[in-house]
Amino acid sequence: MIRNYLKTAWRNLWKNKAFSLINILGLAMGLACSLLIFLWVQDETQMDAFHANGKQLYVIIHRAYFDHKKAAGYSTPGLLAEELKKDIPEVIYATQFSWNQDHTFKVGDKILKLNGTYASPDYFKMFSFHLLEGKPASALSTPTSLAISKKMADNFFGSPQQAIGKTIKYENQKNFTITAVFDDPPKNSSLQHEFIVNWYTFLDENSWTKDWGNNGPMTFFQIRKDANPVLIDKKLTHFLDNLDKGQQKGKFYSELGMQPFAERYLHDHFTDDKVDGGRIGYVHLFSIIAVFILLIACINFMNLTTARSLKRAREIGVRKVVGAMRPMLIRQFLGESLLLTSIAVLFSVILMALLLPLFNQVTGKQISLPFDQPIFWFELLGLTLITGIVAGSYPALFLSSFKPVKVLKGALKMTSGVVIFRKGLVVFQFVLSVVLIISTIIITRQVNYVENQNLGYDRENLIYIPLEGDLAPKYDLFKNELSRMGGIQEVTRTTDVPTNIQNSTGGVDWDGKDPNINIQFTQASVGYNFVNTLKLKLLQGRDFSKDYPTDSAGYLVNEAALKRIGYKDPIGKRLTFWGKKGTIIGLLKDYHIASLQQAIVPLVLRLDEKATWGNALIRTKPGQTKLALASMEKLCKQLNPNFQFSYYFSDEQYQKLYNNEQVVSKLSNVFASLAIIISCLGLLGLAMFTAEQRVKEIGIRKVLGAGLISLFSLLSSEFLILVGIALLIASPLAWYGMDKWLQNYAYHTVVEWWIFALAAIIALLITVLTISFQTIKAALVNPVKSLRSE
């Protein structure tokens, strides 16, 4: 029986090659696209899933209440981990963890700059990073301890075994002993590091973290298996009350909360004091797109199969006359659907293997096809069954319902319900496609908007060099030498790069300040000539200058800061910063210091030419960047021989703020194009069938004098009306969804009417182009041939 079903199914596929090819190609493309997305979604959702203690690992959330506002994030006091273990019995391990930084290491004559972090002694007890050498308890236990990756060990010593116990120089200042070598972190780890420095060193280098009123590093902790997270969360709420003496209820105070560590990667965005999305939004978005594309491919199959049902009506009638029951026919048609789907799955896997390298390049992933994992084959089998049954269910039920008497008399006609259903599928298919088209246009416009937005400073030809090693103490010499070199236009310094100033403080005072409000000001220290180097716009006052010795107590503020301060004429007015009295010397026009997702915040800039860290900001002359870089490298090697020369372009660093948006934009373009192609394949198949069904009608109309244009209009009008209905439904849906997405940005593009008009033109033009060949071909057929059987 099964063999007979397969033979019949194969004969039908082979007999209708064009329709079979369209069906298989549409399904294969839809499946390949959906499978790629599902692999990406699986990779995202499995991030950090390898930790043995994953269910007991948590991260601290710090909630701050100030200026009648709520805010939350992962920044915590630098001494919190040890206090958690002391005061909360359910906490068995806790570790601080800093942000990743580049640091320079030296062994003999070999110098390398690598990326890593700092952590407390409990780090390797909590997280499942396999130690090739050393023990978790002693890996970070002393002020000279250093844990390095296998890659770093191989680079410096040849192997992990050769590295353990050896001495390595850190930042050309301090000797560390390598106490552990860990295997390179897997790609599905959100914590990536080539080395980990002990926490004692971090506290020495950042004394501000010892103050309970300052926040910066993250805090991870592990609880007992029998502990109740709800009770621990309650204990954390007021944990800082007796530790942070600067808190004032009603004015400024902090609370702590907790989040499962496994959720942090996908849920790291905060609205007010609550976790509110993050990368999980992209997971949901692309999951929906994958389902959309698969549905479009399935709809193609349903439409083409039901459209061609009249061709198989006699076969079904004969089968029923000789005793075939309806369940038997349903099984046969479902079998044909599953056979076609299986062929499509085979082609989709081949297509997916070909496209995967490009997909990885676009997404920045390293996904591979898991052919060696049984679960992959079970998932593929499940997808084949689901797709085959979904795509074949309606055709199977519809075809098996034919009455043999009507069929064999030739009186079978499509009922209005069947026609409406088929048209509804076409409309639904194009609704999904048009939503993707409109969404893609808006996403692309937003990406272009953020990339080309005037930030308030000129990021072109702007380079920054880390002031590390001897460059910080020799900054004056470094600056003077650079200023005399070719290709250099301006030189200044700053503690924070212009694209990402995150440090904030409430320690700002002025005349008339409301004592009951604590306003947070973003702050950074800069050097002379900062305004000119960045090409900022001064609304009042002047830049920091050597000609004014009192500038050491002078401050630059932006418009947002002045609005909160309230001075009508700010120049020369008092401003006290961290207890240091001074005056406002300049008012800057607001400029962006972070992603456009964030609104411009109050900013205070202070002068500090003697800071022991930070970056040199260098503006090169247009067209002379290459000459300037050569000069910088030569000078850096001369003044700072124990460090590698490193530099960063400001415009490239700005682009990195929008890596996610750029990936979404590229993928949206690809997926929208695929959805349109798949929809057009179905449309082409329907156009072919319609022309075939109406061949005699066309012949009669031509005999009666109908021209090419009128025949083209006759055959295409139905499809254009359906696409028009789809446009009317899709436009408000797309507007609603994209308007919500744009609300994630404080500054965003405007959704204008012409976007919907453009989407309509694209959809209608594609429809006309798709069906034009087949309709014109049918209209040009000689009526003698089409009517010869009459």
CSV table of N, CA and C in Angstrom, one decimal, residues 635-695:
chain,number,residue,atom,x,y,z
A,635,LEU,N,56.4,58.1,17.1
A,635,LEU,CA,56.6,58.8,18.4
A,635,LEU,C,56.2,57.9,19.6
A,636,CYS,N,55.2,57.1,19.4
A,636,CYS,CA,54.8,56.2,20.5
A,636,CYS,C,55.8,55.2,20.8
A,637,LYS,N,56.4,54.7,19.8
A,637,LYS,CA,57.5,53.7,20.0
A,637,LYS,C,58.7,54.3,20.7
A,638,GLN,N,58.9,55.6,20.4
A,638,GLN,CA,60.1,56.3,21.0
A,638,GLN,C,59.8,56.6,22.5
A,639,LEU,N,58.6,57.1,22.8
A,639,LEU,CA,58.3,57.5,24.2
A,639,LEU,C,57.8,56.3,25.0
A,640,ASN,N,57.3,55.3,24.4
A,640,ASN,CA,56.6,54.2,25.1
A,640,ASN,C,57.0,52.9,24.6
A,641,PRO,N,58.3,52.5,24.6
A,641,PRO,CA,58.8,51.3,23.9
A,641,PRO,C,58.2,50.0,24.4
A,642,ASN,N,57.7,49.9,25.6
A,642,ASN,CA,57.3,48.7,26.2
A,642,ASN,C,55.8,48.4,26.0
A,643,PHE,N,55.2,49.2,25.1
A,643,PHE,CA,53.8,49.0,24.8
A,643,PHE,C,53.6,49.0,23.3
A,644,GLN,N,52.7,48.2,22.8
A,644,GLN,CA,52.3,48.2,21.4
A,644,GLN,C,51.6,49.5,21.0
A,645,PHE,N,51.8,50.0,19.9
A,645,PHE,CA,51.1,51.1,19.4
A,645,PHE,C,49.7,50.7,19.0
A,646,SER,N,48.7,51.4,19.6
A,646,SER,CA,47.3,51.1,19.3
A,646,SER,C,46.5,52.4,19.2
A,647,TYR,N,45.6,52.4,18.3
A,647,TYR,CA,44.8,53.6,18.0
A,647,TYR,C,43.4,53.1,17.6
A,648,TYR,N,42.4,54.1,17.7
A,648,TYR,CA,41.0,53.8,17.3
A,648,TYR,C,40.5,55.0,16.6
A,649,PHE,N,39.7,54.7,15.5
A,649,PHE,CA,39.0,55.8,14.8
A,649,PHE,C,37.6,56.0,15.5
A,650,SER,N,37.4,57.3,15.8
A,650,SER,CA,36.1,57.6,16.5
A,650,SER,C,34.9,57.2,15.7
A,651,ASP,N,34.9,57.3,14.3
A,651,ASP,CA,33.7,57.0,13.6
A,651,ASP,C,33.5,55.5,13.6
A,652,GLU,N,34.6,54.7,13.6
A,652,GLU,CA,34.4,53.2,13.7
A,652,GLU,C,33.9,52.8,15.1
A,653,GLN,N,34.3,53.4,16.1
A,653,GLN,CA,33.8,53.1,17.5
A,653,GLN,C,32.3,53.5,17.6
A,654,TYR,N,31.9,54.6,16.9
A,654,TYR,CA,30.5,54.9,16.9
A,654,TYR,C,29.7,53.9,16.2
A,655,GLN,N,30.2,53.4,15.1
A,655,GLN,CA,29.5,52.4,14.3
A,655,GLN,C,29.2,51.1,15.2
A,656,LYS,N,30.2,50.8,16.0
A,656,LYS,CA,30.1,49.6,16.9
A,656,LYS,C,28.9,49.7,17.8
A,657,LEU,N,28.5,50.9,18.2
A,657,LEU,CA,27.3,51.0,19.1
A,657,LEU,C,26.1,50.4,18.4
A,658,TYR,N,26.1,50.3,17.1
A,658,TYR,CA,24.9,49.9,16.4
A,658,TYR,C,25.1,48.6,15.7
A,659,ASN,N,26.0,47.7,16.2
A,659,ASN,CA,26.2,46.4,15.6
A,659,ASN,C,24.9,45.6,15.4
A,660,ASN,N,24.1,45.6,16.5
A,660,ASN,CA,22.9,44.8,16.5
A,660,ASN,C,21.9,45.3,15.4
A,661,GLU,N,21.8,46.7,15.3
A,661,GLU,CA,20.9,47.3,14.3
A,661,GLU,C,21.3,47.0,12.9
A,662,GLN,N,22.7,47.0,12.7
A,662,GLN,CA,23.2,46.7,11.4
A,662,GLN,C,22.9,45.2,11.0
A,663,VAL,N,23.1,44.3,11.9
A,663,VAL,CA,22.8,42.9,11.7
A,663,VAL,C,21.3,42.8,11.3
A,664,VAL,N,20.4,43.4,12.2
A,664,VAL,CA,19.0,43.3,11.9
A,664,VAL,C,18.6,43.9,10.6
A,665,SER,N,19.2,45.0,10.2
A,665,SER,CA,18.9,45.6,8.9
A,665,SER,C,19.3,44.7,7.7
A,666,LYS,N,20.5,44.1,7.8
A,666,LYS,CA,21.0,43.2,6.7
A,666,LYS,C,20.1,41.9,6.6
A,667,LEU,N,19.8,41.3,7.8
A,667,LEU,CA,18.9,40.1,7.8
A,667,LEU,C,17.5,40.4,7.3
A,668,SER,N,17.0,41.6,7.7
A,668,SER,CA,15.6,42.0,7.3
A,668,SER,C,15.6,42.1,5.8
A,669,ASN,N,16.6,42.7,5.2
A,669,ASN,CA,16.6,42.8,3.8
A,669,ASN,C,16.6,41.5,3.1
A,670,VAL,N,17.4,40.6,3.6
A,670,VAL,CA,17.5,39.2,3.0
A,670,VAL,C,16.1,38.5,3.2
A,671,PHE,N,15.6,38.5,4.4
A,671,PHE,CA,14.4,37.8,4.7
A,671,PHE,C,13.2,38.4,3.9
A,672,ALA,N,13.1,39.7,3.8
A,672,ALA,CA,12.0,40.3,3.0
A,672,ALA,C,12.1,39.9,1.6
A,673,SER,N,13.3,39.9,1.1
A,673,SER,CA,13.5,39.5,-0.3
A,673,SER,C,13.1,38.0,-0.6
A,674,LEU,N,13.5,37.2,0.4
A,674,LEU,CA,13.1,35.8,0.3
A,674,LEU,C,11.6,35.6,0.3
A,675,ALA,N,11.0,36.3,1.2
A,675,ALA,CA,9.5,36.2,1.4
A,675,ALA,C,8.8,36.6,0.1
A,676,ILE,N,9.4,37.7,-0.5
A,676,ILE,CA,8.8,38.2,-1.8
A,676,ILE,C,9.0,37.1,-2.9
A,677,ILE,N,10.2,36.6,-3.0
A,677,ILE,CA,10.5,35.6,-4.0
A,677,ILE,C,9.6,34.3,-3.9
A,678,ILE,N,9.4,33.9,-2.6
A,678,ILE,CA,8.6,32.7,-2.4
A,678,ILE,C,7.1,33.0,-2.7
A,679,SER,N,6.7,34.2,-2.3
A,679,SER,CA,5.3,34.6,-2.7
A,679,SER,C,5.1,34.7,-4.2
A,680,CYS,N,6.1,35.2,-4.9
A,680,CYS,CA,6.1,35.3,-6.3
A,680,CYS,C,6.1,34.0,-7.0
A,681,LEU,N,6.8,33.0,-6.4
A,681,LEU,CA,6.7,31.7,-7.0
A,681,LEU,C,5.3,31.1,-7.0
A,682,GLY,N,4.6,31.3,-5.9
A,682,GLY,CA,3.2,30.9,-5.8
A,682,GLY,C,2.4,31.6,-6.7
A,683,LEU,N,2.6,32.9,-6.8
A,683,LEU,CA,1.8,33.7,-7.8
A,683,LEU,C,2.0,33.3,-9.2
A,684,LEU,N,3.3,33.0,-9.5
A,684,LEU,CA,3.6,32.5,-10.9
A,684,LEU,C,2.8,31.2,-11.2
A,685,GLY,N,2.8,30.3,-10.2
A,685,GLY,CA,2.1,29.0,-10.3
A,685,GLY,C,0.6,29.2,-10.6
A,686,LEU,N,0.0,30.1,-9.8
A,686,LEU,CA,-1.4,30.4,-9.9
A,686,LEU,C,-1.7,31.1,-11.3
A,687,ALA,N,-0.8,31.9,-11.7
A,687,ALA,CA,-1.0,32.6,-13.0
A,687,ALA,C,-0.9,31.5,-14.1
A,688,MET,N,0.0,30.6,-14.0
A,688,MET,CA,0.1,29.5,-15.0
A,688,MET,C,-1.2,28.7,-15.1
A,689,PHE,N,-1.7,28.4,-13.9
A,689,PHE,CA,-2.9,27.6,-13.8
A,689,PHE,C,-4.1,28.3,-14.3
A,690,THR,N,-4.2,29.6,-13.9
A,690,THR,CA,-5.3,30.4,-14.4
A,690,THR,C,-5.4,30.6,-15.9
A,691,ALA,N,-4.2,30.8,-16.5
A,691,ALA,CA,-4.1,30.9,-17.9
A,691,ALA,C,-4.4,29.6,-18.6
A,692,GLU,N,-4.0,28.5,-18.0
A,692,GLU,CA,-4.3,27.2,-18.6
A,692,GLU,C,-5.8,26.9,-18.5
A,693,GLN,N,-6.5,27.3,-17.4
A,693,GLN,CA,-7.9,27.1,-17.2
A,693,GLN,C,-8.8,27.9,-18.2
A,694,ARG,N,-8.3,29.1,-18.5
A,694,ARG,CA,-9.0,30.1,-19.3
A,694,ARG,C,-8.6,30.2,-20.7
A,695,VAL,N,-7.9,29.1,-21.2
A,695,VAL,CA,-7.3,29.2,-22.5
A,695,VAL,C,-8.4,29.3,-23.6
